[in-house]
Amino acid sequence: MSAPSRPIPNRRHIPTSRSSGMRARFASFLTGAFALLVAAMPAQASTPLQMAIAPFLPEPELKEVYTPVAEYLSRRLGQPVELKLFPNYLSFWEATRGGSDFDVALDAAPVTDFRVQRQNWQVVARFDGEVTQSLVTRDDDLVLSPKELVNQRVAVQPSPSVGALVLYQLFPNPVQQPTLVFEQTNRDVATAVLEGKARAGVIPTPLVGGYAGLYPVVTTEPLPFLGFSVSPKVNERTRKALKQALLSFPETEEGQRILEEQSLTDIVPASNRYYAGKAELLIGTYGY
């Protein structure tokens, strides 16, 4: 009796080391192709970076000045940069002391240093130069010393605006201070003085020349100009790319044009050390 015959195996289903290697190479090819596809996706798909601007000027004016800056950065980064603006310093300070829930900030020296010291932000660039504050009155109201303004109405942006911080330095004695009149922006402060709502006010010195009829009684010591700082939530690669984009403003024709059209100084390198110690001006401020 003959032995039962075995079924002939289908060789197409028998794995070989050669076919396994081909499949591995094909899988590797697909992985690489997918990575290239993701890298080539349009920048619009990226999560926007929110850039907060301290409310030292009216919101519409800040939007007009800094929208071209944000658009330039968006093109250089390949990632959208959106402005985050605030109606006044109270709302700005609440957002800041509560964690600075944005990615980039353009801010004055004291709060820039506050973010570095308390929230681990990193300074990457700044506008060139320094800035002072001036205690101003109307030029037809002769005031020779801040002491003459004790118990008088003095306009200022709410703390922690630099104007408010230096005002407290001018009047350190709590029982010999002016009556504060809080205004939304520095331009509102200037208008309050000119219209007689307040006898004096504190504004950045560069603004004084833009208002006929203002007289600077005292000009404070200079502080570092506005600085760009980046949240620790932003990854290192993006932070470095943003720094390069900011520093490219004075190096490119487009960047130079934007700075000139918006009356901005050059953007230059800066570090945490450049602003170190300036947060001390915030001592006594609510939330500090």
CSV table of C-alpha atoms in Angstrom, one decimal:
chain,number,residue,atom,x,y,z
A,1,MET,CA,0.0,0.0,0.0
A,2,SER,CA,1.5,3.3,-1.0
A,3,ALA,CA,2.1,6.1,1.5
A,4,PRO,CA,-0.4,8.9,1.4
A,5,SER,CA,0.8,11.9,-0.7
A,6,ARG,CA,1.6,15.2,1.0
A,7,PRO,CA,0.1,18.4,-0.3
A,8,ILE,CA,2.5,20.5,-2.2
A,9,PRO,CA,3.1,23.7,-0.3
A,10,ASN,CA,2.4,27.1,-1.9
A,11,ARG,CA,5.9,28.6,-2.1
A,12,ARG,CA,4.4,32.1,-2.5
A,13,HIS,CA,3.6,32.1,1.2
A,14,ILE,CA,6.9,30.7,2.4
A,15,PRO,CA,8.8,33.7,4.0
A,16,THR,CA,12.4,34.1,3.1
A,17,SER,CA,15.1,36.3,4.5
A,18,ARG,CA,15.3,38.2,1.3
A,19,SER,CA,11.6,39.1,1.2
A,20,SER,CA,11.7,40.1,4.9
A,21,GLY,CA,14.6,42.5,4.1
A,22,MET,CA,12.7,44.0,1.2
A,23,ARG,CA,9.7,44.6,3.5
A,24,ALA,CA,11.9,46.3,6.1
A,25,ARG,CA,13.4,48.6,3.5
A,26,PHE,CA,10.0,49.5,2.2
A,27,ALA,CA,8.7,50.3,5.6
A,28,SER,CA,11.7,52.5,6.2
A,29,PHE,CA,11.1,54.2,2.9
A,30,LEU,CA,7.4,54.9,3.9
A,31,THR,CA,8.6,56.3,7.3
A,32,GLY,CA,11.0,58.7,5.6
A,33,ALA,CA,8.5,59.8,3.0
A,34,PHE,CA,6.0,60.5,5.8
A,35,ALA,CA,8.5,62.6,7.7
A,36,LEU,CA,9.3,64.6,4.6
A,37,LEU,CA,5.6,65.2,4.0
A,38,VAL,CA,5.1,66.5,7.5
A,39,ALA,CA,8.1,68.8,7.1
A,40,ALA,CA,6.8,70.1,3.9
A,41,MET,CA,3.3,70.9,5.3
A,42,PRO,CA,2.4,74.6,5.0
A,43,ALA,CA,3.3,76.9,7.9
A,44,GLN,CA,-0.4,77.8,8.3
A,45,ALA,CA,-0.9,74.4,10.0
A,46,SER,CA,1.6,75.4,12.7
A,47,THR,CA,0.3,76.6,16.1
A,48,PRO,CA,0.5,80.4,16.2
A,49,LEU,CA,2.9,82.1,18.6
A,50,GLN,CA,1.2,84.8,20.7
A,51,MET,CA,3.3,87.9,21.2
A,52,ALA,CA,2.0,90.1,24.0
A,53,ILE,CA,2.8,93.9,23.9
A,54,ALA,CA,2.7,95.9,27.1
A,55,PRO,CA,-0.1,98.5,26.8
A,56,PHE,CA,2.0,101.7,26.9
A,57,LEU,CA,0.1,103.1,24.0
A,58,PRO,CA,-3.5,102.9,22.9
A,59,GLU,CA,-4.5,99.4,21.6
A,60,PRO,CA,-5.2,100.6,18.0
A,61,GLU,CA,-1.9,102.4,17.8
A,62,LEU,CA,0.0,99.3,19.1
A,63,LYS,CA,-1.8,97.2,16.5
A,64,GLU,CA,-0.9,99.5,13.7
A,65,VAL,CA,2.8,99.7,14.8
A,66,TYR,CA,3.4,96.0,15.6
A,67,THR,CA,1.3,94.2,13.0
A,68,PRO,CA,4.0,94.6,10.4
A,69,VAL,CA,6.6,93.4,12.9
A,70,ALA,CA,4.5,90.2,13.6
A,71,GLU,CA,3.9,89.6,9.9
A,72,TYR,CA,7.6,89.9,9.2
A,73,LEU,CA,8.4,87.4,12.0
A,74,SER,CA,5.8,85.0,10.6
A,75,ARG,CA,7.4,85.0,7.2
A,76,ARG,CA,10.9,84.5,8.7
A,77,LEU,CA,9.8,81.7,11.0
A,78,GLY,CA,7.4,79.9,8.7
A,79,GLN,CA,5.0,80.0,11.7
A,80,PRO,CA,2.2,82.5,12.4
A,81,VAL,CA,2.9,85.2,15.0
A,82,GLU,CA,-0.2,86.8,16.5
A,83,LEU,CA,-0.4,90.0,18.6
A,84,LYS,CA,-2.0,89.8,22.0
A,85,LEU,CA,-3.0,93.2,23.2
A,86,PHE,CA,-4.5,94.5,26.4
A,87,PRO,CA,-6.8,97.5,27.0
A,88,ASN,CA,-5.0,98.7,30.1
A,89,TYR,CA,-2.2,97.9,32.6
A,90,LEU,CA,-4.5,96.3,35.1
A,91,SER,CA,-5.6,93.6,32.7
A,92,PHE,CA,-2.1,93.2,31.5
A,93,TRP,CA,-0.7,92.8,35.0
A,94,GLU,CA,-3.4,90.3,35.9
A,95,ALA,CA,-2.4,88.2,32.9
A,96,THR,CA,1.3,88.5,33.6
A,97,ARG,CA,1.4,87.7,37.3
A,98,GLY,CA,-1.1,84.8,36.7
A,99,GLY,CA,1.5,83.0,34.6
A,100,SER,CA,2.0,85.0,31.3
A,101,ASP,CA,-0.1,82.7,29.3
A,102,PHE,CA,1.5,83.7,25.9
A,103,ASP,CA,4.6,82.8,24.1
A,104,VAL,CA,6.6,86.0,23.5
A,105,ALA,CA,6.4,89.4,25.3
A,106,LEU,CA,7.7,92.9,24.4
A,107,ASP,CA,7.8,94.7,27.7
A,108,ALA,CA,9.6,97.3,29.8
A,109,ALA,CA,12.6,96.4,31.9
A,110,PRO,CA,11.0,95.8,35.3
A,111,VAL,CA,8.4,93.3,34.1
A,112,THR,CA,10.8,91.7,31.7
A,113,ASP,CA,13.1,90.9,34.6
A,114,PHE,CA,10.1,89.8,36.7
A,115,ARG,CA,9.3,87.1,34.1
A,116,VAL,CA,12.9,86.0,34.0
A,117,GLN,CA,13.2,85.8,37.8
A,118,ARG,CA,9.7,84.4,38.7
A,119,GLN,CA,8.6,82.5,35.5
A,120,ASN,CA,11.9,81.3,33.9
A,121,TRP,CA,11.5,83.3,30.7
A,122,GLN,CA,14.5,84.0,28.4
A,123,VAL,CA,15.4,87.4,27.0
A,124,VAL,CA,16.4,87.1,23.3
A,125,ALA,CA,16.6,90.6,21.9
A,126,ARG,CA,15.7,94.3,22.7
A,127,PHE,CA,15.2,97.6,21.0
A,128,ASP,CA,18.4,99.5,21.0
A,129,GLY,CA,18.8,102.4,23.4
A,130,GLU,CA,17.5,103.4,26.8
A,131,VAL,CA,14.4,105.3,27.9
A,132,THR,CA,13.7,107.8,30.6
A,133,GLN,CA,10.4,109.0,32.2
A,134,SER,CA,9.5,112.7,32.6
A,135,LEU,CA,7.3,114.3,35.2
A,136,VAL,CA,5.5,116.9,33.0
A,137,THR,CA,3.2,119.9,33.6
A,138,ARG,CA,1.7,122.5,31.3
A,139,ASP,CA,4.2,125.0,30.2
A,140,ASP,CA,2.0,127.8,31.6
A,141,ASP,CA,2.1,126.2,35.1
A,142,LEU,CA,5.5,126.9,36.7
A,143,VAL,CA,6.5,123.9,38.8
A,144,LEU,CA,10.1,123.7,39.8
A,145,SER,CA,10.2,120.6,42.1
A,146,PRO,CA,8.1,117.4,42.6
A,147,LYS,CA,7.6,118.6,46.2
A,148,GLU,CA,5.2,121.2,44.9
A,149,LEU,CA,2.9,118.5,43.7
A,150,VAL,CA,2.2,116.8,47.1
A,151,ASN,CA,-1.6,116.5,47.4
A,152,GLN,CA,-2.0,117.7,43.8
A,153,ARG,CA,-3.6,115.6,41.1
A,154,VAL,CA,-0.9,113.7,39.1
A,155,ALA,CA,-1.9,111.5,36.1
A,156,VAL,CA,-0.2,108.2,35.5
A,157,GLN,CA,-0.8,104.7,34.1
A,158,PRO,CA,-1.7,102.2,36.8
A,159,SER,CA,1.2,100.1,38.4
A,160,PRO,CA,3.2,98.3,37.2
A,161,SER,CA,3.6,100.8,34.4
A,162,VAL,CA,7.1,102.3,34.5
A,163,GLY,CA,5.5,105.7,34.9
A,164,ALA,CA,3.8,104.6,38.1
A,165,LEU,CA,6.9,102.8,39.4
A,166,VAL,CA,9.1,105.9,39.0
A,167,LEU,CA,6.4,108.1,40.5
A,168,TYR,CA,6.6,106.2,43.7
A,169,GLN,CA,10.3,106.8,43.7
A,170,LEU,CA,9.8,110.5,43.3
A,171,PHE,CA,7.4,110.5,46.2
A,172,PRO,CA,8.7,107.8,48.6
A,173,ASN,CA,7.0,109.2,51.7
A,174,PRO,CA,3.5,107.7,51.8
A,175,VAL,CA,2.1,110.7,53.6
A,176,GLN,CA,3.6,113.2,51.2
A,177,GLN,CA,2.3,112.0,47.9
A,178,PRO,CA,0.1,113.5,45.1
A,179,THR,CA,-3.4,112.3,44.5
A,180,LEU,CA,-3.1,109.8,41.6
A,181,VAL,CA,-5.3,110.0,38.6
A,182,PHE,CA,-5.1,106.7,36.7
A,183,GLU,CA,-5.3,106.8,32.9
A,184,GLN,CA,-5.4,104.0,30.3
A,185,THR,CA,-2.3,105.0,28.3
A,186,ASN,CA,0.6,107.4,28.2
A,187,ARG,CA,-1.2,109.5,25.6
A,188,ASP,CA,-4.2,109.7,28.0
A,189,VAL,CA,-1.9,110.9,30.7
A,190,ALA,CA,-0.5,113.7,28.4
A,191,THR,CA,-4.1,114.7,27.5
A,192,ALA,CA,-5.2,114.8,31.1
A,193,VAL,CA,-2.4,117.3,31.9
A,194,LEU,CA,-3.1,119.5,28.9
A,195,GLU,CA,-6.8,119.6,29.6
A,196,GLY,CA,-6.3,120.4,33.3
A,197,LYS,CA,-7.7,117.1,34.6
A,198,ALA,CA,-4.4,116.7,36.4
A,199,ARG,CA,-1.7,119.2,37.3
A,200,ALA,CA,1.1,116.9,36.2
A,201,GLY,CA,1.7,113.5,34.8
A,202,VAL,CA,4.5,110.9,34.2
A,203,ILE,CA,5.1,109.8,30.6
A,204,PRO,CA,8.1,108.4,28.6
A,205,THR,CA,10.4,111.2,27.7
A,206,PRO,CA,10.3,110.5,23.9
A,207,LEU,CA,6.6,111.4,24.0
A,208,VAL,CA,7.0,114.8,25.5
A,209,GLY,CA,8.1,116.4,22.2
A,210,GLY,CA,5.0,115.2,20.5
A,211,TYR,CA,2.8,117.5,22.6
A,212,ALA,CA,3.0,121.2,22.4
A,213,GLY,CA,2.4,122.8,25.8
A,214,LEU,CA,4.1,120.2,28.0
A,215,TYR,CA,7.0,121.1,30.2
A,216,PRO,CA,9.4,118.4,31.8
A,217,VAL,CA,9.9,119.2,35.5
A,218,VAL,CA,12.1,116.2,36.2
A,219,THR,CA,13.6,113.4,34.0
A,220,THR,CA,14.4,110.1,35.7
A,221,GLU,CA,17.5,107.9,35.4
A,222,PRO,CA,17.4,105.8,32.2
A,223,LEU,CA,16.3,102.2,32.0
A,224,PRO,CA,17.0,99.6,29.4
A,225,PHE,CA,14.6,99.9,26.5
A,226,LEU,CA,11.8,97.4,25.7
A,227,GLY,CA,12.9,93.7,25.6
A,228,PHE,CA,11.7,90.6,23.8
A,229,SER,CA,11.5,87.6,26.1
A,230,VAL,CA,10.3,84.0,25.4
A,231,SER,CA,8.2,81.7,27.5
A,232,PRO,CA,9.8,78.4,28.8
A,233,LYS,CA,7.0,76.6,27.0
A,234,VAL,CA,8.5,77.5,23.7
A,235,ASN,CA,11.0,74.8,22.5
A,236,GLU,CA,14.7,75.7,22.1
A,237,ARG,CA,14.6,75.4,18.3
A,238,THR,CA,11.7,77.9,18.0
A,239,ARG,CA,13.3,80.2,20.5
A,240,LYS,CA,16.6,80.3,18.5
A,241,ALA,CA,14.7,80.8,15.3
A,242,LEU,CA,12.8,83.7,16.8
A,243,LYS,CA,15.9,85.3,18.0
A,244,GLN,CA,17.5,85.1,14.6
A,245,ALA,CA,14.3,86.5,13.0
A,246,LEU,CA,14.3,89.5,15.4
A,247,LEU,CA,18.0,90.2,14.9
A,248,SER,CA,17.5,90.1,11.1
A,249,PHE,CA,15.4,93.3,11.1
A,250,PRO,CA,18.3,95.8,10.8
A,251,GLU,CA,20.1,93.4,8.4
A,252,THR,CA,17.4,93.1,5.7
A,253,GLU,CA,15.9,95.7,3.4
A,254,GLU,CA,12.3,94.7,4.4
A,255,GLY,CA,13.2,94.8,8.1
A,256,GLN,CA,14.9,98.1,7.9
A,257,ARG,CA,11.9,99.5,6.1
A,258,ILE,CA,9.5,98.3,8.8
A,259,LEU,CA,11.6,99.8,11.6
A,260,GLU,CA,11.8,103.2,9.8
A,261,GLU,CA,8.1,103.3,8.9
A,262,GLN,CA,7.1,102.5,12.5
A,263,SER,CA,9.7,104.8,14.0
A,264,LEU,CA,11.3,101.9,15.9
A,265,THR,CA,15.0,101.6,16.8
A,266,ASP,CA,17.2,98.7,15.7
A,267,ILE,CA,16.6,95.4,17.3
A,268,VAL,CA,19.9,94.2,19.0
A,269,PRO,CA,21.0,91.1,21.0
A,270,ALA,CA,20.1,91.0,24.7
A,271,SER,CA,20.3,88.6,27.6
A,272,ASN,CA,18.7,88.0,31.0
A,273,ARG,CA,21.7,89.7,32.6
A,274,TYR,CA,21.0,93.0,30.8
A,275,TYR,CA,17.7,93.4,32.7
A,276,ALA,CA,18.9,91.8,35.9
A,277,GLY,CA,17.8,93.8,39.0
A,278,LYS,CA,15.2,95.9,37.3
A,279,ALA,CA,12.3,93.9,38.8
A,280,GLU,CA,13.2,95.5,42.2
A,281,LEU,CA,11.2,98.5,41.0
A,282,LEU,CA,8.1,96.3,41.4
A,283,ILE,CA,8.6,96.0,45.2
A,284,GLY,CA,5.4,97.0,46.8
A,285,THR,CA,3.4,96.3,43.7
A,286,TYR,CA,0.3,94.1,44.2
A,287,GLY,CA,1.0,90.6,43.1
A,288,TYR,CA,4.8,90.9,43.2
